[in-house]
CSV table of C-alpha atoms and ligand atoms in Angstrom, one decimal:
chain,number,residue,atom,x,y,z
A,475,MET,CA,50.0,-76.0,-20.9
A,476,ALA,CA,50.8,-74.0,-17.7
A,477,THR,CA,50.7,-70.2,-17.9
A,478,PRO,CA,52.3,-67.5,-15.9
A,479,HIS,CA,49.3,-67.4,-13.3
A,480,ILE,CA,47.8,-70.9,-13.5
A,481,ALA,CA,49.5,-74.3,-13.2
A,482,ALA,CA,47.1,-76.5,-15.2
A,483,GLN,CA,46.7,-78.4,-18.4
A,484,LEU,CA,44.2,-77.9,-21.1
A,485,GLY,CA,41.2,-80.1,-19.9
A,486,ASP,CA,41.9,-79.7,-16.1
A,487,PHE,CA,39.0,-76.8,-16.2
A,488,ALA,CA,35.2,-77.2,-17.0
A,489,THR,CA,33.8,-75.0,-19.8
A,490,ALA,CA,32.1,-72.9,-17.0
A,491,VAL,CA,33.9,-71.6,-13.7
A,492,LEU,CA,32.5,-69.9,-10.7
A,493,MET,CA,34.9,-67.5,-9.6
A,494,PRO,CA,34.6,-65.7,-6.0
A,495,GLY,CA,37.3,-63.1,-5.2
A,496,ASP,CA,38.4,-65.0,-2.0
A,497,PRO,CA,40.6,-68.1,-2.4
A,498,LYS,CA,39.2,-69.6,0.9
A,499,ARG,CA,35.6,-68.8,-0.3
A,500,ALA,CA,36.6,-70.9,-3.6
A,501,GLU,CA,37.7,-73.7,-1.4
A,502,ARG,CA,34.8,-73.6,0.7
A,503,MET,CA,32.3,-73.6,-2.5
A,504,ALA,CA,34.3,-76.3,-4.3
A,505,GLN,CA,33.6,-78.6,-1.1
A,506,SER,CA,29.9,-77.8,-0.8
A,507,ILE,CA,29.0,-77.8,-4.5
A,508,LEU,CA,31.4,-80.2,-6.4
A,509,ALA,CA,31.6,-84.1,-6.2
A,510,ASP,CA,35.2,-85.1,-6.6
A,511,ALA,CA,36.8,-81.9,-6.4
A,512,LYS,CA,40.3,-81.9,-7.7
A,513,LEU,CA,42.7,-79.1,-7.3
A,514,VAL,CA,44.1,-78.1,-10.6
A,515,THR,CA,46.0,-75.0,-9.7
A,516,SER,CA,47.2,-73.1,-6.9
A,517,VAL,CA,49.8,-70.4,-8.1
A,518,ARG,CA,50.2,-67.3,-5.8
A,519,GLY,CA,47.4,-69.2,-3.5
A,520,ILE,CA,44.7,-68.7,-6.0
A,521,SER,CA,43.0,-72.0,-6.0
A,522,GLY,CA,41.2,-73.7,-8.9
A,523,PHE,CA,39.1,-76.8,-8.4
A,524,THR,CA,37.2,-79.0,-11.0
A,525,GLY,CA,34.5,-81.8,-10.3
A,526,THR,CA,31.0,-82.4,-11.3
A,527,TYR,CA,28.1,-80.2,-9.8
A,528,ALA,CA,26.7,-82.1,-6.7
A,529,GLY,CA,23.6,-80.1,-6.2
A,530,GLU,CA,20.1,-81.4,-6.6
A,531,GLY,CA,18.5,-80.9,-9.9
A,532,GLU,CA,18.8,-81.1,-13.7
A,533,TYR,CA,22.7,-79.9,-13.6
A,534,ARG,CA,23.7,-82.4,-11.4
A,535,GLY,CA,26.8,-84.5,-12.4
A,536,ARG,CA,28.0,-81.7,-14.8
A,537,PRO,CA,31.5,-80.7,-14.8
A,538,LEU,CA,32.1,-77.3,-13.1
A,539,SER,CA,35.3,-75.5,-12.2
A,540,VAL,CA,35.6,-73.0,-9.2
A,541,MET,CA,38.5,-70.7,-9.3
A,542,ALA,CA,39.2,-67.4,-7.0
A,543,SER,CA,40.1,-64.2,-9.0
A,544,GLY,CA,41.5,-62.2,-6.2
A,545,MET,CA,40.5,-58.6,-5.7
A,546,GLY,CA,40.5,-55.8,-8.5
A,547,MET,CA,40.3,-55.4,-12.3
A,548,PRO,CA,43.8,-56.5,-13.1
A,549,SER,CA,43.8,-59.7,-11.1
A,550,ILE,CA,40.6,-61.0,-12.5
A,551,GLY,CA,41.5,-59.5,-15.8
A,552,ILE,CA,44.7,-61.9,-15.9
A,553,TYR,CA,43.0,-65.0,-14.6
A,554,ALA,CA,39.9,-64.5,-17.0
A,555,THR,CA,42.4,-64.0,-20.0
A,556,GLU,CA,44.4,-67.3,-19.2
A,557,LEU,CA,41.1,-69.3,-18.6
A,558,PHE,CA,39.5,-68.2,-21.8
A,559,ARG,CA,42.5,-68.1,-24.0
A,560,PHE,CA,44.5,-71.3,-23.0
A,561,PHE,CA,42.2,-73.5,-20.9
A,562,GLY,CA,39.0,-74.0,-23.1
A,563,VAL,CA,36.8,-72.2,-20.8
A,564,GLU,CA,33.4,-70.5,-22.3
A,565,ARG,CA,31.9,-69.0,-19.5
A,566,ILE,CA,32.9,-67.1,-16.2
A,567,ILE,CA,30.5,-66.2,-13.5
A,568,ARG,CA,31.7,-63.9,-11.0
A,569,VAL,CA,30.3,-64.8,-7.6
A,570,GLY,CA,31.1,-61.9,-5.1
A,571,THR,CA,29.9,-59.1,-2.9
A,572,ALA,CA,29.1,-55.5,-3.5
A,573,GLY,CA,28.5,-52.6,-1.4
A,574,GLY,CA,25.0,-51.3,-1.9
A,575,ILE,CA,24.5,-47.8,-3.4
A,576,SER,CA,20.7,-47.7,-4.7
A,577,PRO,CA,18.2,-47.1,-2.1
A,578,MET,CA,16.5,-50.2,-3.6
A,579,VAL,CA,19.0,-52.6,-2.5
A,580,SER,CA,19.7,-53.5,1.2
A,581,VAL,CA,22.3,-56.0,2.9
A,582,GLY,CA,21.6,-59.3,2.0
A,583,ASP,CA,19.8,-58.7,-1.4
A,584,VAL,CA,21.5,-60.2,-4.6
A,585,ILE,CA,22.4,-58.1,-7.6
A,586,ILE,CA,22.7,-59.5,-11.2
A,587,GLY,CA,25.3,-56.9,-12.8
A,588,VAL,CA,23.8,-56.7,-16.2
A,589,GLY,CA,26.3,-53.8,-17.0
A,590,ALA,CA,29.2,-52.3,-15.2
A,591,HIS,CA,30.6,-48.6,-15.3
A,592,THR,CA,34.3,-48.4,-14.2
A,593,THR,CA,36.4,-45.7,-12.6
A,594,SER,CA,39.3,-48.0,-14.3
A,595,SER,CA,41.4,-46.9,-17.3
A,596,MET,CA,41.8,-50.5,-18.5
A,597,ASN,CA,38.8,-50.4,-20.7
A,598,GLU,CA,39.6,-47.1,-22.2
A,599,LEU,CA,42.5,-48.6,-24.0
A,600,ARG,CA,40.5,-51.2,-25.6
A,601,ILE,CA,38.7,-49.4,-28.6
A,602,PRO,CA,40.6,-46.2,-29.3
A,603,GLY,CA,38.4,-43.2,-28.9
A,604,THR,CA,35.4,-45.1,-27.6
A,605,HIS,CA,33.9,-45.7,-24.0
A,606,PHE,CA,33.9,-49.3,-24.1
A,607,SER,CA,30.2,-50.9,-22.8
A,608,ALA,CA,30.9,-53.6,-20.3
A,609,VAL,CA,28.1,-55.6,-20.3
A,610,ALA,CA,27.0,-59.5,-19.0
A,611,ASP,CA,26.1,-62.1,-21.4
A,612,LEU,CA,22.2,-61.8,-21.8
A,613,LYS,CA,21.7,-65.6,-22.1
A,614,MET,CA,23.4,-66.3,-18.9
A,615,ALA,CA,21.8,-63.1,-17.2
A,616,ALA,CA,18.5,-64.4,-18.3
A,617,ALA,CA,19.1,-67.9,-16.8
A,618,ALA,CA,20.1,-66.5,-13.2
A,619,LEU,CA,17.0,-64.3,-13.3
A,620,ALA,CA,14.8,-67.4,-14.1
A,621,ALA,CA,16.5,-69.3,-11.2
A,622,ALA,CA,15.7,-66.3,-9.0
A,623,GLY,CA,11.8,-67.1,-9.6
A,624,ASP,CA,9.7,-64.6,-7.8
A,625,SER,CA,12.4,-63.7,-5.0
A,626,PRO,CA,11.7,-60.1,-3.8
A,627,ASN,CA,15.7,-60.1,-3.1
A,628,VAL,CA,17.2,-60.2,-6.5
A,629,TYR,CA,17.8,-57.2,-8.3
A,630,THR,CA,19.1,-56.8,-12.1
A,631,GLY,CA,21.0,-53.7,-13.2
A,632,THR,CA,24.4,-51.8,-13.4
A,633,VAL,CA,27.2,-51.9,-10.8
A,634,ILE,CA,30.4,-49.6,-10.6
A,635,SER,CA,33.5,-51.4,-10.8
A,636,SER,CA,36.0,-49.2,-8.8
A,637,ASP,CA,39.6,-49.3,-8.4
A,638,HIS,CA,39.3,-47.8,-5.0
A,639,PHE,CA,37.9,-49.6,-2.0
A,640,TYR,CA,39.0,-46.8,0.5
A,641,PHE,CA,38.9,-43.5,-1.6
A,642,PRO,CA,35.4,-42.0,-2.1
A,643,ILE,CA,35.6,-39.5,-5.1
A,644,PRO,CA,33.6,-36.3,-4.0
A,645,GLY,CA,30.2,-36.3,-5.7
A,646,GLN,CA,30.5,-39.7,-7.2
A,647,LEU,CA,28.2,-41.6,-5.0
A,648,ASP,CA,25.3,-38.9,-5.2
A,649,ALA,CA,25.7,-39.2,-9.1
A,650,MET,CA,25.6,-43.0,-9.1
A,651,VAL,CA,22.6,-43.0,-6.9
A,652,GLU,CA,20.9,-40.7,-9.4
A,653,HIS,CA,21.9,-43.0,-12.5
A,654,GLY,CA,20.2,-46.1,-10.8
A,655,VAL,CA,23.7,-47.8,-9.8
A,656,LEU,CA,22.9,-50.8,-7.6
A,657,GLY,CA,26.2,-51.5,-6.0
A,658,VAL,CA,30.0,-50.9,-6.3
A,659,GLU,CA,32.5,-53.7,-6.5
A,660,MET,CA,35.8,-54.2,-8.2
A,661,GLU,CA,35.9,-56.6,-10.9
A,662,ALA,CA,33.1,-56.8,-13.2
A,663,ALA,CA,34.0,-54.4,-15.9
A,664,SER,CA,37.2,-56.0,-16.6
A,665,LEU,CA,35.9,-59.4,-16.7
A,666,TYR,CA,33.2,-58.3,-19.2
A,667,ALA,CA,35.7,-56.5,-21.3
A,668,VAL,CA,37.9,-59.8,-21.4
A,669,ALA,CA,34.9,-61.9,-22.4
A,670,ALA,CA,34.2,-59.8,-25.1
A,671,GLU,CA,37.5,-59.7,-26.6
A,672,HIS,CA,37.7,-63.7,-26.5
A,673,GLY,CA,34.1,-64.0,-27.9
A,674,LYS,CA,32.9,-66.0,-24.5
A,675,GLY,CA,30.3,-65.7,-21.7
A,676,ALA,CA,30.4,-63.6,-18.4
A,677,LEU,CA,28.1,-62.7,-15.6
A,678,THR,CA,28.4,-61.3,-12.2
A,679,VAL,CA,26.3,-62.1,-9.3
A,680,LEU,CA,26.8,-60.1,-6.2
A,681,THR,CA,25.5,-60.5,-2.7
A,682,VAL,CA,25.2,-56.8,-1.0
A,683,SER,CA,27.4,-57.2,2.2
A,684,ASP,CA,27.4,-53.7,3.3
A,685,HIS,CA,25.5,-50.6,2.0
A,686,LEU,CA,27.1,-47.3,1.4
A,687,ARG,CA,24.0,-45.3,2.3
A,688,LYS,CA,22.6,-47.4,5.0
A,689,LYS,CA,25.2,-47.6,7.8
A,690,GLY,CA,25.2,-50.0,10.7
A,691,THR,CA,23.7,-52.8,8.5
A,692,ASP,CA,26.7,-54.8,7.4
A,693,MET,CA,26.4,-58.7,7.7
A,694,SER,CA,28.9,-60.7,9.8
A,695,SER,CA,31.0,-63.1,8.0
A,696,GLU,CA,28.6,-66.1,9.0
A,697,GLU,CA,25.6,-64.3,7.6
A,698,ARG,CA,27.6,-63.5,4.5
A,699,GLU,CA,28.4,-67.3,3.9
A,700,THR,CA,24.9,-68.3,4.7
A,701,ILE,CA,23.2,-65.8,2.0
A,702,PHE,CA,26.1,-66.3,-0.3
A,703,GLN,CA,24.3,-69.8,-0.9
A,704,GLY,CA,21.2,-67.9,-2.5
A,705,ALA,CA,23.5,-66.2,-5.1
A,706,LEU,CA,25.4,-69.4,-5.8
A,707,LYS,CA,22.2,-70.9,-7.2
A,708,LEU,CA,21.9,-68.3,-9.7
A,709,ALA,CA,25.2,-68.6,-10.7
A,710,VAL,CA,25.0,-72.3,-11.3
A,711,ALA,CA,22.1,-71.7,-13.3
A,712,ALA,CA,24.0,-69.1,-15.4
A,713,ALA,CA,26.8,-71.7,-15.9
A,714,PHE,CA,24.5,-74.1,-17.4
A,715,ALA,CA,22.2,-72.3,-19.3
B,832,HPA,N1,33.4,-51.1,-2.3
B,832,HPA,C1,34.1,-51.8,-3.3
B,832,HPA,N2,33.9,-53.4,-3.2
B,832,HPA,C2,33.2,-53.8,-2.6
B,832,HPA,C3,32.4,-53.2,-1.4
B,832,HPA,C4,32.5,-51.6,-1.2
B,832,HPA,O1,32.2,-50.7,-0.3
B,832,HPA,N3,31.8,-53.9,-0.5
B,832,HPA,C5,31.8,-55.2,-0.9
B,832,HPA,N4,32.5,-55.1,-2.0
């Protein structure tokens, strides 16, 4: 059954979906890690692919899907809801980028976002009178962390899911640093809430692509792509945990 935003049938998606923001990255990711990747939807240019995991190791040959989320919480909220509710998906792993906030992290590091603060009002509406806790699936986070081994470049902690890319709220960045927030991105809080609503699992694995307090350290798009591969390994472990 097709949904308003996904033109696929039940069974077209694997139970685990890796979800980058960018549709082009979804395509490259599908080409690089899936065998026999089949395009299963491309409504609004948001392409989704299903194949079997082609990487080396114990997960090789297992069904896996890759689909883009687009940017921002409304967008990922729509795709995550339709995948969980109508397409038999059990796990979504967002594989994206973040702006570094904490002095602990640098460009090129990987953040496993175990919890997501948010500037969005989306989660305020979920449980009346309650500040919703947007948290990752612990089993998936543990699997990603285990796959990281003793890498000094992988951090676990909170991120802030922001509605604004270009509008800094005065004082907010300092307060975030003081509260140990590792990075800023734009999707995790919505993904975690939608997963909670449907009793499913979600995780966010982010590569730090720029740093709000360490200027001049941004990555080129080629560097971004290479470093991304490290984050992808952790996401695959979470998909099959
Ligand atoms: N803000 C929001 N999202 C981001 C950023 C940022 O600075 N960098 C990468 N994703």
